[in-house]
mmCIF file of C-alpha atoms in Angstrom:
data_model
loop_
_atom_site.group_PDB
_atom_site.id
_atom_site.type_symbol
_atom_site.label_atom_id
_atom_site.label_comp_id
_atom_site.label_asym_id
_atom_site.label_seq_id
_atom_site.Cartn_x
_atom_site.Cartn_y
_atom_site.Cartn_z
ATOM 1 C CA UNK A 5 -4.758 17.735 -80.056
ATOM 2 C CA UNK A 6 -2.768 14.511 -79.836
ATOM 3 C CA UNK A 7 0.362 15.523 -80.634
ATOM 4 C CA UNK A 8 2.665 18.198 -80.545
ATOM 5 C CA UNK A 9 2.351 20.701 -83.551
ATOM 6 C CA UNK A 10 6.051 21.584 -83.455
ATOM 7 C CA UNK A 11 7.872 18.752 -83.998
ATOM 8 C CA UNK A 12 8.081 16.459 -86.472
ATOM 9 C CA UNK A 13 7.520 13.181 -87.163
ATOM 10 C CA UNK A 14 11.815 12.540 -85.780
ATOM 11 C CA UNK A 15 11.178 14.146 -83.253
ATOM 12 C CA UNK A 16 13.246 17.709 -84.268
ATOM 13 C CA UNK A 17 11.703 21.167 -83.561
ATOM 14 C CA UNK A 18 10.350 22.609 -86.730
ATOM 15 C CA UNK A 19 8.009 25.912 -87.379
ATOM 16 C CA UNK A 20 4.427 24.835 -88.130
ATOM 17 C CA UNK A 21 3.538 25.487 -92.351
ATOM 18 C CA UNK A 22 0.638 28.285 -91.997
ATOM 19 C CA UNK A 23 0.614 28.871 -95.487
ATOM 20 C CA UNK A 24 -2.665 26.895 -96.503
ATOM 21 C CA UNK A 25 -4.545 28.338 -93.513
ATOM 22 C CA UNK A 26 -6.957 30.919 -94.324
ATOM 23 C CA UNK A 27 -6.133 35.014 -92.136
ATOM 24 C CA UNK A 28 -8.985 35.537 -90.090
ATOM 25 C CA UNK A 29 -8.963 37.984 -86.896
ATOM 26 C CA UNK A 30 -7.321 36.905 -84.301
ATOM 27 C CA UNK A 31 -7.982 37.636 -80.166
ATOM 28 C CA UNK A 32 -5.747 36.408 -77.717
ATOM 29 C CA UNK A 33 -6.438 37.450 -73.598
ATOM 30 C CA UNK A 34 -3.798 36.513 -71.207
ATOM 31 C CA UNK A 35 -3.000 37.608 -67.452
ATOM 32 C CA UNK A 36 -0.979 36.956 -64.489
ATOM 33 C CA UNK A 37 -0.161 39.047 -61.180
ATOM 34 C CA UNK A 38 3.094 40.057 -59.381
ATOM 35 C CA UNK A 39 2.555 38.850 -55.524
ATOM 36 C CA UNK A 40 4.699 41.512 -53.422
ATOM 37 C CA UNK A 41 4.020 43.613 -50.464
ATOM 38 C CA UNK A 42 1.315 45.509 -48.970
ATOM 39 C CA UNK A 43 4.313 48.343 -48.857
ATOM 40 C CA UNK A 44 4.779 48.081 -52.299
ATOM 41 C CA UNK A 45 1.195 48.219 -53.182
ATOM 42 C CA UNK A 46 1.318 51.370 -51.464
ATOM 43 C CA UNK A 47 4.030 52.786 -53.393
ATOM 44 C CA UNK A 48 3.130 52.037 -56.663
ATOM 45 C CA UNK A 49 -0.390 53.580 -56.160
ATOM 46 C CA UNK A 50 1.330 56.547 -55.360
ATOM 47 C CA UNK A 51 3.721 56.630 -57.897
ATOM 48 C CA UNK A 52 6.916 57.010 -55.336
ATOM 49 C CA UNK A 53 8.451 54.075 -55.781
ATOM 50 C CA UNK A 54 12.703 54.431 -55.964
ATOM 51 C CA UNK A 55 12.514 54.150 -60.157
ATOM 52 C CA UNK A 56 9.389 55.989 -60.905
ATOM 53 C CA UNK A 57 6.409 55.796 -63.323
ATOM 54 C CA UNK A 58 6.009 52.273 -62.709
ATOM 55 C CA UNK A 59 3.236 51.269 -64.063
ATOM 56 C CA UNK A 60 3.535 52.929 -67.476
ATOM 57 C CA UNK A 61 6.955 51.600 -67.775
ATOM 58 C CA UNK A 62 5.678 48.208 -67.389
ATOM 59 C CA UNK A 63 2.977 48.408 -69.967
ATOM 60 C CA UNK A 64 5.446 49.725 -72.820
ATOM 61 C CA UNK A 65 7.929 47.085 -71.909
ATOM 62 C CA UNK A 66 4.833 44.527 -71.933
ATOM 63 C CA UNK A 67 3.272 46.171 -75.261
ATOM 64 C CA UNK A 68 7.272 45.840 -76.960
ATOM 65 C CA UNK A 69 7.902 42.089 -75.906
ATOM 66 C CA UNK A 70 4.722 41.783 -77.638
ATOM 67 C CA UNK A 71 5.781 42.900 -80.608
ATOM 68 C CA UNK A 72 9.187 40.854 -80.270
ATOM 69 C CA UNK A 73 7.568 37.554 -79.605
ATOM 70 C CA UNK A 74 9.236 36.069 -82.455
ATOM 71 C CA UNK A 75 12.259 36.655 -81.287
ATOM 72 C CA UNK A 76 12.183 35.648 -77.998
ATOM 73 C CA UNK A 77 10.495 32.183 -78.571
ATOM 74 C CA UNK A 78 12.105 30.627 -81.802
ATOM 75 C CA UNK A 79 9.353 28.718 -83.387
ATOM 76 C CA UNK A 80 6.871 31.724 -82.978
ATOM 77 C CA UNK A 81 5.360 33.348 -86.426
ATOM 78 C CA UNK A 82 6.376 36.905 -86.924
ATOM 79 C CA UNK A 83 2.875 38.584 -87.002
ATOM 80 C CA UNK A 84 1.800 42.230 -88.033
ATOM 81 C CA UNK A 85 -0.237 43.079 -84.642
ATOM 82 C CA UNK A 86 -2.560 45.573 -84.912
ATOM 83 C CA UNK A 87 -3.359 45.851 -81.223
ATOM 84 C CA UNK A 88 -1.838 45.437 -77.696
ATOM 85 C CA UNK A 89 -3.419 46.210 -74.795
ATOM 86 C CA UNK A 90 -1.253 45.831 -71.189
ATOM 87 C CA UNK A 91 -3.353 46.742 -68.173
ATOM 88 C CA UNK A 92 -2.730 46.642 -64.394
ATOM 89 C CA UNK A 93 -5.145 45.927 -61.047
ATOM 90 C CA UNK A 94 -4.715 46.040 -57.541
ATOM 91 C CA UNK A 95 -5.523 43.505 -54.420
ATOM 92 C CA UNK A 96 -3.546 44.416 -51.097
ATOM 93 C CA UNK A 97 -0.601 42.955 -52.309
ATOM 94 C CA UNK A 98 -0.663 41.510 -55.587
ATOM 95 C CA UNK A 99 -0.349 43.425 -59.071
ATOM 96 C CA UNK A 100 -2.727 41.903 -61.524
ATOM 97 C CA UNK A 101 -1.644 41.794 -64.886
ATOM 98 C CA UNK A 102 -3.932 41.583 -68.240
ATOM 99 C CA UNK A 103 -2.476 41.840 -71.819
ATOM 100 C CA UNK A 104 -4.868 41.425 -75.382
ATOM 101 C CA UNK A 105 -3.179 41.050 -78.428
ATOM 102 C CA UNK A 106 -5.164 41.224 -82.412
ATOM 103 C CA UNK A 107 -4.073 40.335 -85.712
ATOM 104 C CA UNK A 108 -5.288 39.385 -88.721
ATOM 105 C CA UNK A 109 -3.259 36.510 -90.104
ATOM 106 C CA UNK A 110 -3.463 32.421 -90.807
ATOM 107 C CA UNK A 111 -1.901 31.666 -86.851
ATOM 108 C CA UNK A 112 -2.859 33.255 -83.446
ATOM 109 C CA UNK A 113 -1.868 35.308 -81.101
ATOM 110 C CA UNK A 114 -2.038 33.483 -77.704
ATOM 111 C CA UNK A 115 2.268 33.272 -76.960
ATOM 112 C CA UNK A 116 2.091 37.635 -78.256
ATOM 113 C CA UNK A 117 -0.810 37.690 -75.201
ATOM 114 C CA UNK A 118 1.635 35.364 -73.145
ATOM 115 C CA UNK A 119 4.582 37.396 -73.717
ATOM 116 C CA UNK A 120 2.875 40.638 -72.857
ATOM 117 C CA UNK A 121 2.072 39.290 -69.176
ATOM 118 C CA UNK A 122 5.690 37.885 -69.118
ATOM 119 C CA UNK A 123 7.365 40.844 -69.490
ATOM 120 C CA UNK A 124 5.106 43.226 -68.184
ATOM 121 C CA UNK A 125 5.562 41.310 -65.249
ATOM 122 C CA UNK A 126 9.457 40.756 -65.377
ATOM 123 C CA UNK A 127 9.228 44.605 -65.499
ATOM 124 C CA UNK A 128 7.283 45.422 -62.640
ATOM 125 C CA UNK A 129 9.668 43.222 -60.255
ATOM 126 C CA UNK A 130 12.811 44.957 -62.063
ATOM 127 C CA UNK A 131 10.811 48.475 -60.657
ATOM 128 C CA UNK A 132 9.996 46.969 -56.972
ATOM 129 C CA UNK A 133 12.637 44.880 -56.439
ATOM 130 C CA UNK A 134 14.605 47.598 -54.156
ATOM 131 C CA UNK A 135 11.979 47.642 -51.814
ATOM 132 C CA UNK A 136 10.771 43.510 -52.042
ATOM 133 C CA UNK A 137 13.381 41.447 -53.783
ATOM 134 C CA UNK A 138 11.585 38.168 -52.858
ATOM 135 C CA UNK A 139 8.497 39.752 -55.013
ATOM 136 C CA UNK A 140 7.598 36.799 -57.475
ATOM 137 C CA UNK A 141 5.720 36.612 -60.869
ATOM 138 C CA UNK A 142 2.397 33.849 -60.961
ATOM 139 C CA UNK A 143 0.294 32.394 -62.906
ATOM 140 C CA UNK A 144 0.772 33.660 -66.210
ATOM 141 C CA UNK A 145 -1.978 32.466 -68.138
ATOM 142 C CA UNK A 146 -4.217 32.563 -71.348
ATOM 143 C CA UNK A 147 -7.630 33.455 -70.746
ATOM 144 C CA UNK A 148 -9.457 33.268 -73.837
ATOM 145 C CA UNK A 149 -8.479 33.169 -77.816
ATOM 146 C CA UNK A 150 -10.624 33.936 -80.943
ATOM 147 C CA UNK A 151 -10.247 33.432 -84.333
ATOM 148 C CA UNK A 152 -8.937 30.263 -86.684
ATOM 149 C CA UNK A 153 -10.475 26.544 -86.831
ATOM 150 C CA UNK A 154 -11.267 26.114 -83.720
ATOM 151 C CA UNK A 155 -13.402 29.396 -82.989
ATOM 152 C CA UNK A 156 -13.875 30.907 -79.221
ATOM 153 C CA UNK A 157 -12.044 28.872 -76.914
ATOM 154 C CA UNK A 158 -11.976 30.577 -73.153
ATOM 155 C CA UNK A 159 -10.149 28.829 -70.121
ATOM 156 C CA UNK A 160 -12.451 25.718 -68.635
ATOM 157 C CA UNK A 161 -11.826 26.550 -64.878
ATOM 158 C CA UNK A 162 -12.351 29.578 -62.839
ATOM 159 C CA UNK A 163 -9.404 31.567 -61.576
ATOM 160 C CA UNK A 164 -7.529 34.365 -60.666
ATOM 161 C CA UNK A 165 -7.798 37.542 -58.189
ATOM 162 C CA UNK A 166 -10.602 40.303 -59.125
ATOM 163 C CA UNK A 167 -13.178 37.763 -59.637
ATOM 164 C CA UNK A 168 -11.240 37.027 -63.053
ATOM 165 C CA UNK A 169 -13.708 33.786 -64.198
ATOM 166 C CA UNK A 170 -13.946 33.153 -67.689
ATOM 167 C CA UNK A 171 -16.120 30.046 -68.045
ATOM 168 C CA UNK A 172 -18.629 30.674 -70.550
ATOM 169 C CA UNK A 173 -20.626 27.694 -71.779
ATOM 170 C CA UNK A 174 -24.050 27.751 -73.523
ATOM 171 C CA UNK A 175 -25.360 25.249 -71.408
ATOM 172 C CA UNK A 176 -24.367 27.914 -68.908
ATOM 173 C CA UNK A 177 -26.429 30.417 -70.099
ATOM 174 C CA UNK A 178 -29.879 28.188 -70.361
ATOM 175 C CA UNK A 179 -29.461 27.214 -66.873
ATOM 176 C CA UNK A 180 -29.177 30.608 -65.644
ATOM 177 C CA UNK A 181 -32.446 31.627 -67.096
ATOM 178 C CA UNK A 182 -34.366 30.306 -63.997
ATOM 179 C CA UNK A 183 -31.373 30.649 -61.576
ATOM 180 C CA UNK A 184 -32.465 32.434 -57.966
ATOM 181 C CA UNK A 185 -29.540 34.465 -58.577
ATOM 182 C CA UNK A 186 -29.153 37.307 -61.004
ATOM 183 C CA UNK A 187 -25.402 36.543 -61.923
ATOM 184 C CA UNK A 188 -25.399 32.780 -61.434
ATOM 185 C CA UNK A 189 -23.590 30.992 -64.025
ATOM 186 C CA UNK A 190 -22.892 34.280 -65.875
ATOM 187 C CA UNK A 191 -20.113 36.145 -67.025
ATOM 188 C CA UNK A 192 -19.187 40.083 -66.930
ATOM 189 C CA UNK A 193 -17.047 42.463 -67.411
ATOM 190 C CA UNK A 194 -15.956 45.873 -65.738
ATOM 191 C CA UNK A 195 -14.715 48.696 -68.243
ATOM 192 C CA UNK A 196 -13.241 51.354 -66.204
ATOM 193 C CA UNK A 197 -12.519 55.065 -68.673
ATOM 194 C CA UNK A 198 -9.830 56.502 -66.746
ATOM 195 C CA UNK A 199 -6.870 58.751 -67.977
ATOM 196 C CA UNK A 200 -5.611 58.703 -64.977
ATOM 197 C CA UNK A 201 -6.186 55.791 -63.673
ATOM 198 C CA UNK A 202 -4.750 54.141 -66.790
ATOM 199 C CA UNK A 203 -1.294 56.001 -66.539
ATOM 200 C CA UNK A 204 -0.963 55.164 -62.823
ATOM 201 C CA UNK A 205 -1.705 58.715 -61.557
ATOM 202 C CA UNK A 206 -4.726 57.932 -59.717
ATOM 203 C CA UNK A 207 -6.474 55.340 -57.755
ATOM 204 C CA UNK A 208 -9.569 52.900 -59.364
ATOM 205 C CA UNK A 209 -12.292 53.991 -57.063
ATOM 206 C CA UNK A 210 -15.276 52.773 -58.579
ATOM 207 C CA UNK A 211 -14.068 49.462 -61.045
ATOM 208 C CA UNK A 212 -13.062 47.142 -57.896
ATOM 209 C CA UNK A 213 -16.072 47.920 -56.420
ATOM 210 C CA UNK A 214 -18.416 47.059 -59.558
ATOM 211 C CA UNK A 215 -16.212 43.314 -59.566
ATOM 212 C CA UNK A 216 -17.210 42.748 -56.029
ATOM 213 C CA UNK A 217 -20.796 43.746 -56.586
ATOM 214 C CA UNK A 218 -20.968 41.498 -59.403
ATOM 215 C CA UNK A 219 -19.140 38.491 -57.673
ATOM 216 C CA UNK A 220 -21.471 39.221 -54.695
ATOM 217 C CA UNK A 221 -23.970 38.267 -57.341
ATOM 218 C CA UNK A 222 -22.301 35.233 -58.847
ATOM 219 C CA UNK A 223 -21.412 36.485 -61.485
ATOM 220 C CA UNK A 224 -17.417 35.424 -63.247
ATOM 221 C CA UNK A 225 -15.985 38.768 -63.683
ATOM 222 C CA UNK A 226 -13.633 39.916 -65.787
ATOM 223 C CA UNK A 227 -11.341 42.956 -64.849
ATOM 224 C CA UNK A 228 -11.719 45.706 -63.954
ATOM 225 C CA UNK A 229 -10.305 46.471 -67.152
ATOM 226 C CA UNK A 230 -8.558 50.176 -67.336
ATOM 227 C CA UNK A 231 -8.361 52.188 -70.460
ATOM 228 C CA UNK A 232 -7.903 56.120 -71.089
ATOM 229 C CA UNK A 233 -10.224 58.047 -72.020
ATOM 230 C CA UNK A 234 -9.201 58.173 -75.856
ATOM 231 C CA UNK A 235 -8.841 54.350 -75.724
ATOM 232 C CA UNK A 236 -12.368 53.304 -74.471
ATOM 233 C CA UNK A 237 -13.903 52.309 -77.754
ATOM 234 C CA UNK A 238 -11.038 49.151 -77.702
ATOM 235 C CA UNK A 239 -11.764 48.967 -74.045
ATOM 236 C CA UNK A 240 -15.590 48.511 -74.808
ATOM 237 C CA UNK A 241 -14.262 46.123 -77.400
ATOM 238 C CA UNK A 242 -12.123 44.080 -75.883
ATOM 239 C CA UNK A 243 -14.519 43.258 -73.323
ATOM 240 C CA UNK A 244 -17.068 42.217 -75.867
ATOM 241 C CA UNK A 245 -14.560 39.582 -77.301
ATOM 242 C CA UNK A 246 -15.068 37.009 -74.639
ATOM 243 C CA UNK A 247 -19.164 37.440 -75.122
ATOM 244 C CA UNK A 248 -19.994 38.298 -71.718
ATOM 245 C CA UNK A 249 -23.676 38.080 -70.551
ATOM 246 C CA UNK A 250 -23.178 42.022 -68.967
ATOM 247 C CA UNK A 251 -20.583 44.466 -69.383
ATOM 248 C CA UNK A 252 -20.387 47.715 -66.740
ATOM 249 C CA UNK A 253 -18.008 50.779 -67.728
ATOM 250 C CA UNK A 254 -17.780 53.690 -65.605
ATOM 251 C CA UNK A 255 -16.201 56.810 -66.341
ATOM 252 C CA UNK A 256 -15.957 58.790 -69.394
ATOM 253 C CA UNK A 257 -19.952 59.832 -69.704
ATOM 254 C CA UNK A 258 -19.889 63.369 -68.619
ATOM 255 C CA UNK A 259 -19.747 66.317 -70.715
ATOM 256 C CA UNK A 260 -16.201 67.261 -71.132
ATOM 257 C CA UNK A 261 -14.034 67.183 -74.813
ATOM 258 C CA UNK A 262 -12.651 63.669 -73.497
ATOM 259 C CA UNK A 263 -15.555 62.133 -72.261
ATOM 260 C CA UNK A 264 -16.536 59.199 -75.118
ATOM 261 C CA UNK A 265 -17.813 56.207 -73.671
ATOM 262 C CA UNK A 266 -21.627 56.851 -74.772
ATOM 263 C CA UNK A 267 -20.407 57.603 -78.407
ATOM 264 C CA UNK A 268 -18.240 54.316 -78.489
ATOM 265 C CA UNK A 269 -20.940 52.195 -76.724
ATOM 266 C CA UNK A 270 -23.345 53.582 -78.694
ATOM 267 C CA UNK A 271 -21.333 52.308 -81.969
ATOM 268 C CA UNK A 272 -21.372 48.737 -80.228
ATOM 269 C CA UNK A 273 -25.219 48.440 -79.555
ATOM 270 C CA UNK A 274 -27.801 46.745 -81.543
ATOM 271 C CA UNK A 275 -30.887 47.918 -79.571
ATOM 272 C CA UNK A 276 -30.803 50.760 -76.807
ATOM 273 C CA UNK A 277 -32.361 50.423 -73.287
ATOM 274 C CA UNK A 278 -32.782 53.869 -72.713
ATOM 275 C CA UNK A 279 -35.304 53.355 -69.550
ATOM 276 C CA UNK A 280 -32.529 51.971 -67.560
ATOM 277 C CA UNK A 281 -29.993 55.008 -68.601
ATOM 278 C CA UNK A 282 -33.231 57.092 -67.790
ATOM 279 C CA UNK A 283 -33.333 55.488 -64.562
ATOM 280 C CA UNK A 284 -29.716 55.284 -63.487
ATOM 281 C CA UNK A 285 -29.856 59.578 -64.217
ATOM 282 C CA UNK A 286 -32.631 59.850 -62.079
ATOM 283 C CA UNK A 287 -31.537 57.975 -59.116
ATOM 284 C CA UNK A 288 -28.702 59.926 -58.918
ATOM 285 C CA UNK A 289 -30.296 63.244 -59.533
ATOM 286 C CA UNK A 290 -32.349 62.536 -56.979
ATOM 287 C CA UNK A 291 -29.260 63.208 -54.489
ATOM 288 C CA UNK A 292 -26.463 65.030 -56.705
ATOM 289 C CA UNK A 293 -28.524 67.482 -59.207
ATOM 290 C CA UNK A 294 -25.285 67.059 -61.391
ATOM 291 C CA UNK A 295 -25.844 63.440 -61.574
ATOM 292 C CA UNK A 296 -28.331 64.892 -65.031
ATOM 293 C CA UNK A 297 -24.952 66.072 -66.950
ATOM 294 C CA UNK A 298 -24.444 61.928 -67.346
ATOM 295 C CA UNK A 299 -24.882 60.675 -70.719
ATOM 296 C CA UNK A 300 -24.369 57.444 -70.084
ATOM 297 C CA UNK A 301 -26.430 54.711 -72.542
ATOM 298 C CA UNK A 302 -27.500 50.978 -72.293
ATOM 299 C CA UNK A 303 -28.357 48.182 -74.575
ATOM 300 C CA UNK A 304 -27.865 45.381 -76.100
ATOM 301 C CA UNK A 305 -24.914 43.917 -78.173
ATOM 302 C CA UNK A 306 -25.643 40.754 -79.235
ATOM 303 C CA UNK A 307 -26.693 39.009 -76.372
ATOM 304 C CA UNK A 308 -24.366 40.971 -74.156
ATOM 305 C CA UNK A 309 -25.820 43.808 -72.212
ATOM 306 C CA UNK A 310 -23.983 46.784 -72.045
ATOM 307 C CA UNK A 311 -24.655 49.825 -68.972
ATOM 308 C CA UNK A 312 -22.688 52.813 -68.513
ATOM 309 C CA UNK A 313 -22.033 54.338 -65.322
ATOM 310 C CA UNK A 314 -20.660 57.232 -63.825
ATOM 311 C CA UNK A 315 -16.969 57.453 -63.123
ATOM 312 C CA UNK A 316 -17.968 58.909 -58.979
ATOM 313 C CA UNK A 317 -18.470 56.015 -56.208
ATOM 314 C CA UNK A 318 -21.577 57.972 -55.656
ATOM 315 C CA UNK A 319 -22.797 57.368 -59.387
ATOM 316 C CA UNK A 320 -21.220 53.521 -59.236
ATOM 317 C CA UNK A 321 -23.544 53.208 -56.082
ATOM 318 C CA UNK A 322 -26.428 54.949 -57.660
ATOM 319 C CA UNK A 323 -26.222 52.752 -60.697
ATOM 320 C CA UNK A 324 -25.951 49.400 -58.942
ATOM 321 C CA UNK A 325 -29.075 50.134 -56.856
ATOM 322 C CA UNK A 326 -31.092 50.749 -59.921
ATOM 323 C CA UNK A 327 -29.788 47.056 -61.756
ATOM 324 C CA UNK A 328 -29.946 44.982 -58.715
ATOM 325 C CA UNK A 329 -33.761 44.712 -59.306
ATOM 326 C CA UNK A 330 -33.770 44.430 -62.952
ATOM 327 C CA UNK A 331 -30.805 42.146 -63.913
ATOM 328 C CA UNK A 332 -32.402 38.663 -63.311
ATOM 329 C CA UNK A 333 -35.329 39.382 -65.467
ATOM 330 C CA UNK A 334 -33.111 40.995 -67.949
ATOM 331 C CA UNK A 335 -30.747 38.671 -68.466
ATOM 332 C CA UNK A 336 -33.374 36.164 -68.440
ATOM 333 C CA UNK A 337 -35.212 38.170 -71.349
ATOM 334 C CA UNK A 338 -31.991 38.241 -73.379
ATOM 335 C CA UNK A 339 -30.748 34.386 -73.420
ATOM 336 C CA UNK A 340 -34.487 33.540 -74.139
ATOM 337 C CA UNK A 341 -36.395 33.319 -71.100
ATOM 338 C CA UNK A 342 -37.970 35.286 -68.597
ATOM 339 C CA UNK A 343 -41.823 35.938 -68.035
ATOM 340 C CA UNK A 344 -43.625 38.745 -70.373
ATOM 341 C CA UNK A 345 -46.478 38.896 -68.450
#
């Protein structure tokens, strides 16, 4: 664009005429991180910070400035959102931040995204700020956007902690057909189904470990990406907007009354890979005889492959020992490439 859509031809602010632009779904990803200390860190994983229930506090306030976006920046569109999502990861001592907003409407959602991270952020120093005052809010960002004229647009350069890459080009994907490397030039994404995790109450043992895996494999990664266990199918969802080449979830395939991450993946898939399920089960059974109560699925959506894994490091470990052989050819099978014979 050559000019600036809000302003006019004087010069004077004015609110962009959507009214002759067709509704359509709109996706908007943003994210930043809250750079603090490895004390803090510490304490919010715990939950014992000084105001408590940190975490949850900042994902409602991030989830309402959504929803106020129009207020807050005057030339914004007041939109009917159907869905915002505010999740949180961990390094030693930054606080990632990811927010996804959807509407259906004739203008996007990228400053509702924006906003999200904002105050999610502004809310999380406002908790830690007793304990690290100097505690400062970065890079708040949009990663990718969907819907409208202009289609899939996702950020050109790779960023951000947690392996967060989002480049995504189809001349990407061609190359990588004969790359050395399973993951090189590709993009993924980690789904982690966690209560527990999601509300703060627990620690992410298995998602960080999948996003250095995959990194480790040059893979862009995306996440991990934290949703309850009643929330997964958006999870699973939201990680298929950017069109990823693989997406991992662990968690939520067992047998109890909340575990639904095989039903929800299994409403995503096209075509089912049930030998590498099969083969994930066994390798674990092999070692845990529970490891058989998984029913965890795989397949394709699109071109995006889609595993499950177990919530348990052990499973995680289990299941990333099985795909490390397969993933090349796989991948290479599903862009359009890769030998039969």
């Amino acid at each position: 664009m050559s000019e600036l859509s809000h302003v006019d031809r004087e010069g004077r602010a004015r609110m962009v005429d959507v009214s002759a632009k067709a509704d359509t779904a709109r996706i908007a990803v943003a994210a930043g991180e809250l750079h603090t200390t490895a004390e803090v860190i510490r304490l919010v994983r715990a939950d014992d910070m000084p105001k408590a229930d940190v975490l949850s506090t900042a994902r409602i306030a991030g989830i309402n400035g959504a929803k106020k976006t129009s207020e807050l920046i005057p030339l914004c569109h007041q939109l009917a959102l159907s869905s915002v999502t505010v999740n949180f990861g961990f390094t030693d001592t930054t606080i990632t931040i990811e927010a996804s907003a959807k509407t259906k409407g004739p203008t996007g959602v990228e400053m509702e995204a924006l906003t999200a991270v904002a105050v999610a952020g502004l809310t999380l120093h406002d908790m830690v700020k007793a304990v690290d005052p100097a505690a400062t809010l970065n890079g708040v960002r949009l990663i990718t956007k969907e819907g409208g004229k202009h289609g899939h647009w996702v950020r050109p350069e790779a960023e951000g902690h947690h392996g967060e890459h989002h480049r995504h080009e189809k001349h990407e994907k061609a190359a990588a057909a004969t790359a050395p490397l399973a993951g090189v030039g590709r993009t993924a994404a980690v789904v982690v189904a966690s209560t527990g995790v999601a509300a703060g109450s627990r620690q992410d043992t298995t998602g960080p470990v999948l996003t250095e895996w995959l990194g480790a494999q040059g893979f862009s990664v995306r996440g991990p990406l934290v949703f309850a266990d009643a929330d997964i199918a958006f999870g699973l969802a939201d990680a298929l907007s950017t069109e990823p080449d693989l997406v991992i979830s662990t968690g939520g395939t067992g047998a109890s009354p909340t575990d639904g991450t095989p039903e929800a993946t299994l409403a995503l898939l096209d075509r089912e890979l049930p030998g590498v399920a099969d083969a994930i089960r066994q390798a674990g059974t092999a070692k845990f005889p529970l490891a058989a109560l998984s029913r965890g699925v795989a397949g394709l959506a699109g071109r995006t492959v889609i595993v499950n894994l177990p919530g348990s490091p052990g499973g995680v470990k289990d299941g990333m020992a099985v795909l490390t052989p397969l993933l090349e050819h796989l991948l290479a099978q599903v862009a359009g490439g890769g030998s039969h014979e």
